[in-house]
CSV table of C-alpha atoms in Angstrom, one decimal:
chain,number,residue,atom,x,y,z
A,1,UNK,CA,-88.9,36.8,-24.2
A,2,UNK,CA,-85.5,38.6,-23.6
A,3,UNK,CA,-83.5,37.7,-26.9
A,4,UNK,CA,-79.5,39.4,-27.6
A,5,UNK,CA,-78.3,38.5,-30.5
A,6,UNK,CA,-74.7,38.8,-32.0
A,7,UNK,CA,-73.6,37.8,-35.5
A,8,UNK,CA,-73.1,34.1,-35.0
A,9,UNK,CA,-70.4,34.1,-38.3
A,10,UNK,CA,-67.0,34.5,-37.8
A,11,UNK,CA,-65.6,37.8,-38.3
A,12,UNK,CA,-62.1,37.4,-40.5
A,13,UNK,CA,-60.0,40.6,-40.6
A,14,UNK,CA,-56.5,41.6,-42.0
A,15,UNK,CA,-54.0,42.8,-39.6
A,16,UNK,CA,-54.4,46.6,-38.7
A,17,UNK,CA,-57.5,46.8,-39.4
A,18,UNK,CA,-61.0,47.8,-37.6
A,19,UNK,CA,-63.0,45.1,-36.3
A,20,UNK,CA,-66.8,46.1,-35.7
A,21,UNK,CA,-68.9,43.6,-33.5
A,22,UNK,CA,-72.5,44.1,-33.3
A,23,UNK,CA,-74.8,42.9,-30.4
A,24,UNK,CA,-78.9,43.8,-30.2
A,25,UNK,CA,-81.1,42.8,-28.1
A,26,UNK,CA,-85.3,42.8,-27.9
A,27,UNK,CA,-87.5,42.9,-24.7
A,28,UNK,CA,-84.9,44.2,-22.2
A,29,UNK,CA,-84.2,47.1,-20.6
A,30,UNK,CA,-80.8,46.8,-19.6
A,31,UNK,CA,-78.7,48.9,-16.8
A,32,UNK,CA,-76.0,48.5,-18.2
A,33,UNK,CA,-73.8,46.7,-21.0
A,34,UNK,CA,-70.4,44.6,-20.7
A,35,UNK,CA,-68.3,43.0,-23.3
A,36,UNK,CA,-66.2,39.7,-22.6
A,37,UNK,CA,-63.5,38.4,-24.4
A,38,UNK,CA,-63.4,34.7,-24.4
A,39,UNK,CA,-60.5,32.2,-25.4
A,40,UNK,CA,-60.9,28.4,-25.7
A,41,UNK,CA,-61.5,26.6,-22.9
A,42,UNK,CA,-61.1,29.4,-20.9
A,43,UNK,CA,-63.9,31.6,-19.0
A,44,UNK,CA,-64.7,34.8,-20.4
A,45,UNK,CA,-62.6,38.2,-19.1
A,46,UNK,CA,-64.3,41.8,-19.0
A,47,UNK,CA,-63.3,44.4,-21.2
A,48,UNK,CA,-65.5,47.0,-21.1
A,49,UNK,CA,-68.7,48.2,-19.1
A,50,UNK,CA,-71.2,51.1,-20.6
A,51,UNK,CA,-73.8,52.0,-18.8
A,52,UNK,CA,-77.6,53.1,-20.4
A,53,UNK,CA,-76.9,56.7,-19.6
A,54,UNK,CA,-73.8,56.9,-21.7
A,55,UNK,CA,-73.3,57.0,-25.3
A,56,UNK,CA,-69.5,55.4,-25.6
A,57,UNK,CA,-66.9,54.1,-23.8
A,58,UNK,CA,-62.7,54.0,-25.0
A,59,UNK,CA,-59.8,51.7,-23.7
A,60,UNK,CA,-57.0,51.3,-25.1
A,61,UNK,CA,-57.6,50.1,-28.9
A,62,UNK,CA,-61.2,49.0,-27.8
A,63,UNK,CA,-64.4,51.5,-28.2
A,64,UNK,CA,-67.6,50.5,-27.1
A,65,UNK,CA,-71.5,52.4,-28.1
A,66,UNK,CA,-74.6,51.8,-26.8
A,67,UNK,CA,-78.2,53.2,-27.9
A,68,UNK,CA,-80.3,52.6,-25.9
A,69,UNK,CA,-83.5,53.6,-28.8
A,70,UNK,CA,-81.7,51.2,-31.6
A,71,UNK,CA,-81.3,48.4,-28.9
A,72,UNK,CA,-78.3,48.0,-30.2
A,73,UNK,CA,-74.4,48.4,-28.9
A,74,UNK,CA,-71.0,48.2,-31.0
A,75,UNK,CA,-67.8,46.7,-29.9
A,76,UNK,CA,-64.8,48.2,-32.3
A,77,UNK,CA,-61.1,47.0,-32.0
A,78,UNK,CA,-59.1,49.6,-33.6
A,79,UNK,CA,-55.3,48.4,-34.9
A,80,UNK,CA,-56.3,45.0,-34.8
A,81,UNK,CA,-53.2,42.5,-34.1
A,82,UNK,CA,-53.4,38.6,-34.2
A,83,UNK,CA,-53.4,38.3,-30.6
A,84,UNK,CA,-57.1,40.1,-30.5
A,85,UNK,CA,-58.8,36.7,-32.3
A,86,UNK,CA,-60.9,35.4,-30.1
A,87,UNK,CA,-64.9,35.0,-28.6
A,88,UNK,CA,-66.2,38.6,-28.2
A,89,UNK,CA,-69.5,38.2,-26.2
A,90,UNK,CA,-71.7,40.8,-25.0
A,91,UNK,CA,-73.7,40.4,-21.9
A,92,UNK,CA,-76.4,43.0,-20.6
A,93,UNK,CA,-76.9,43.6,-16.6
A,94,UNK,CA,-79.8,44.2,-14.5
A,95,UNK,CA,-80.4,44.2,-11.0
A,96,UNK,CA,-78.1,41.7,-8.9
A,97,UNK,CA,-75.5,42.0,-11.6
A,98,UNK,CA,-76.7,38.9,-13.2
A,99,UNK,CA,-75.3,38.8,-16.6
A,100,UNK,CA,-77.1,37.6,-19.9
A,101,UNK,CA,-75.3,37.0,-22.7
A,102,UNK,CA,-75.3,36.7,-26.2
A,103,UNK,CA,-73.8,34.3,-28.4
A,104,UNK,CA,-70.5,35.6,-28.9
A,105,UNK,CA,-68.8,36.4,-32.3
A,106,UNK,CA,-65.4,35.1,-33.1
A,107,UNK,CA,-62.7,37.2,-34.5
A,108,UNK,CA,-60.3,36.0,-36.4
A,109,UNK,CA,-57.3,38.6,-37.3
A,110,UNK,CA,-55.0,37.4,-40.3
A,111,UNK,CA,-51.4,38.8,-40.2
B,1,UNK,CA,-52.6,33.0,-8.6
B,2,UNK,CA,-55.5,35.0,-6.5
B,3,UNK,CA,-58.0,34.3,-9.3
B,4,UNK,CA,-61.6,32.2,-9.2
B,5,UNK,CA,-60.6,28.3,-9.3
B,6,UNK,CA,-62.8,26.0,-10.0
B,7,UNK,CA,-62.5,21.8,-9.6
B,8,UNK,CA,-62.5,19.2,-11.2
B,9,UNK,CA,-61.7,21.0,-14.7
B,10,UNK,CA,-62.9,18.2,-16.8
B,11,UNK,CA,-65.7,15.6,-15.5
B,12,UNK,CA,-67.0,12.3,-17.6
B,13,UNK,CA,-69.4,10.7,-15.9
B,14,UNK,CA,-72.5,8.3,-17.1
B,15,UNK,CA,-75.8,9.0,-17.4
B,16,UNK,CA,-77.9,8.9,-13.9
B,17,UNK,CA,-75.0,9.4,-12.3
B,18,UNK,CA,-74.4,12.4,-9.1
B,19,UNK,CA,-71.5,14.8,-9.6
B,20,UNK,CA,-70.5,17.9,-7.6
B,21,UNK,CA,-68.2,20.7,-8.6
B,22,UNK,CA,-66.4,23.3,-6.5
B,23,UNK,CA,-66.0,27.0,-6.9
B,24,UNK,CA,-63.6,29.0,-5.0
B,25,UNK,CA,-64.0,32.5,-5.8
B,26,UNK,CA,-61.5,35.4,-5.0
B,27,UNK,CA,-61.2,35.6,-1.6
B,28,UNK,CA,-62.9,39.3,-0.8
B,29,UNK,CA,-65.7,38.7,-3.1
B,30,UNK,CA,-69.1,38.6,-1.8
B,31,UNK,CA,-70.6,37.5,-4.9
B,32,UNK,CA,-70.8,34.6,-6.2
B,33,UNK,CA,-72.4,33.2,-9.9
B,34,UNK,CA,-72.7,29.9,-12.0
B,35,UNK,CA,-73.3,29.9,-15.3
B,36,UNK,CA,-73.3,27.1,-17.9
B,37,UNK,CA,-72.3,27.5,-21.5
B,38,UNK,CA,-72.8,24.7,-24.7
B,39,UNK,CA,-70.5,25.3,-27.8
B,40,UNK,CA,-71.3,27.8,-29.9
B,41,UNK,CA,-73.4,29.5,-27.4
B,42,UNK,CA,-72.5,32.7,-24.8
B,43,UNK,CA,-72.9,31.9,-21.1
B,44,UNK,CA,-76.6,30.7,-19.8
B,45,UNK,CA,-77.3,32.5,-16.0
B,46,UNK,CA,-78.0,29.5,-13.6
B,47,UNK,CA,-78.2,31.2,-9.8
B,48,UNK,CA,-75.8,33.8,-8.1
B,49,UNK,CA,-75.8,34.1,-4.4
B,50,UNK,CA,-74.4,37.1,-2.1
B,51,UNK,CA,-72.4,36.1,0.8
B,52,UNK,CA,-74.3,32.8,1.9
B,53,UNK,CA,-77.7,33.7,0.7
B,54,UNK,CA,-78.7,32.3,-2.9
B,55,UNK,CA,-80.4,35.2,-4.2
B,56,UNK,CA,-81.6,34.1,-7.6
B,57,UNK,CA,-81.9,30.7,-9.7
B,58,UNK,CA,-82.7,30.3,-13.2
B,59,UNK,CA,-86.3,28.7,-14.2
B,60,UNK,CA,-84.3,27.2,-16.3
B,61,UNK,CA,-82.7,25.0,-13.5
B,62,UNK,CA,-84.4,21.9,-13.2
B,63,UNK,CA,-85.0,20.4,-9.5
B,64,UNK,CA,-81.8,18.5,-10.0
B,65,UNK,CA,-79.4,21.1,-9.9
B,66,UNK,CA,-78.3,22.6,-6.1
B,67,UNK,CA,-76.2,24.7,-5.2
B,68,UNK,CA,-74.6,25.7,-1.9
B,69,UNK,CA,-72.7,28.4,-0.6
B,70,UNK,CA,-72.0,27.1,3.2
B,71,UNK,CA,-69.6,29.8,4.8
B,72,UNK,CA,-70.2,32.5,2.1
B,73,UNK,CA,-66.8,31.3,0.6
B,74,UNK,CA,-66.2,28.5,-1.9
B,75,UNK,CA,-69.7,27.4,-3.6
B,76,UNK,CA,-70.5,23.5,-5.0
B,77,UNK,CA,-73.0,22.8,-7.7
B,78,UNK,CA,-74.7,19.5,-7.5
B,79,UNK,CA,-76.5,17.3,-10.4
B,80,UNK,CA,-78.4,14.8,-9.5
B,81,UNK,CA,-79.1,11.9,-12.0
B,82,UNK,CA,-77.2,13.6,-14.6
B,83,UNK,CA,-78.6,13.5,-18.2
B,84,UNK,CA,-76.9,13.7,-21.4
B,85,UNK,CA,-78.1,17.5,-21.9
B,86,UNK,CA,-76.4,18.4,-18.8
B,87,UNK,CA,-72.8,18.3,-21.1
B,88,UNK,CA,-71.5,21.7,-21.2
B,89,UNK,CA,-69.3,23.8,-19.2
B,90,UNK,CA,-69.9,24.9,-16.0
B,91,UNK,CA,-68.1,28.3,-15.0
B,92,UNK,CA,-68.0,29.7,-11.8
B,93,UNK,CA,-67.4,33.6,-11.2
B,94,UNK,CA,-67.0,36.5,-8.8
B,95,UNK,CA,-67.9,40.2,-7.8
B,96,UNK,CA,-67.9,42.6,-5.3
B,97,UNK,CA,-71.6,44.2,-4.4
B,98,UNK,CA,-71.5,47.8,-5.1
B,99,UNK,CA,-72.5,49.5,-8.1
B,100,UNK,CA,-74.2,48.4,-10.6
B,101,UNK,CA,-72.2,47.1,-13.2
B,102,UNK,CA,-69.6,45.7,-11.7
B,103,UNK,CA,-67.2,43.3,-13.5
B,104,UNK,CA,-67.6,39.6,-12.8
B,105,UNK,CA,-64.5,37.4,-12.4
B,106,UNK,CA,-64.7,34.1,-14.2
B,107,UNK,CA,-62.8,31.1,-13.8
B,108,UNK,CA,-61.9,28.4,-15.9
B,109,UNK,CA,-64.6,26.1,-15.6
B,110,UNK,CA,-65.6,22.7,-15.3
B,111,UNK,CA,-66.5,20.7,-18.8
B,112,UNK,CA,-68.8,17.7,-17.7
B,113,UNK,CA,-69.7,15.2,-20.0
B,114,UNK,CA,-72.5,12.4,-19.9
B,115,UNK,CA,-72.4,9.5,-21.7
């Protein structure tokens, strides 16, 4: 069965620092790749999209990778600040868009 | 604000009991999904539809679950003889049909507990 897995442990960072999130997955053959930032009781909100044909993907502080021969995609917040604590989740796409998601990691960046 | 809504946000209800909730997704969107999330866990795919059409719906979904998109507007999710398993959060969201990949909208959801 499809499985995506992200590291369920908190991630704790110091202020200014890179944060690395990692998110695999096994039996899937994703289109594509999104990351979601999610904030308690809140829904989730997009970040980023890489598709299977591309090897990374930049915004802003936020770089994205996806291989598509490791399985495996890596979600980096350069310069991280307070403010960026929160649920990272990864979710991989297929036809009609529908989403499946991994667990999340949450981020937790100490002034 | 132009975002998804969704209503009630909170829910307590007892077990065996029928309860509804309502999704209004942004208005050009032609997309619509449910999802439901426990804590701890990332977002569980429950059915999407495209205009009024319900396209998909998870095997996961058991027979009580419904779902209705009327007009191709606002969508309402139904339990039926709700079970204490069913607590979780429900949350709606949004897209435009175009390329693949597109970002969903998600709204704040609806956090039902059974007791």
């Amino acid at each position: 069965s499809q499985k995506i897995e992200q590291n369920s442990e908190a991630l704790n960072i110091q202020e200014g620092k890179t944060a690395t999130l990692t998110c695999n997955y096994t039996n899937y053959s994703p289109a594509y790749l999104q990351w979601y930032r999610q904030d308690p009781g809140r829904g989730p909100v997009f970040l980023l999209l890489i598709r299977e044909n591309e090897k990374e993907k930049r915004k802003e502080r936020l770089k994205v990778t996806f291989d598509t021969t490791l399985k495996q995609s890596l979600f980096h917040i350069t310069a991280s600040q307070p403010a960026d604590s929160a649920t990272y989740l990864c979710a991989l796409g297929a036809a009609g868009n529908k989403l499946t998601f991994g667990g999340g990691t949450r981020v937790l960046v100490k002034p | 604000d132009t975002g998804v809504s969704q209503n009630p946000r909170h829910k307590i209800t007892k077990r065996g009991q029928n309860v509804t909730f309502r999704c209004d997704p942004i208005s050009e969107h032609n997309r619509l999904y449910w999802y439901r999330q426990t804590l701890g866990q990332g977002p569980e795919f429950l059915t999407y539809f495209q205009n009024e059409a319900q396209l998909e719906k998870s095997r996961l979904l058991s027979d009580r679950f419904s779902a209705e998109r009327p007009k191709g507007s606002f969508s309402t999710l139904e339990i039926q003889r709700t079970e204490q398993g069913d607590s979780a959060m429900y949350l709606c969201a949004s897209s435009l049909t175009g390329q693949s990949g597109v970002e969903q909208f998600f709204g704040p959801g609806t956090r039902l507990t059974v007791l």
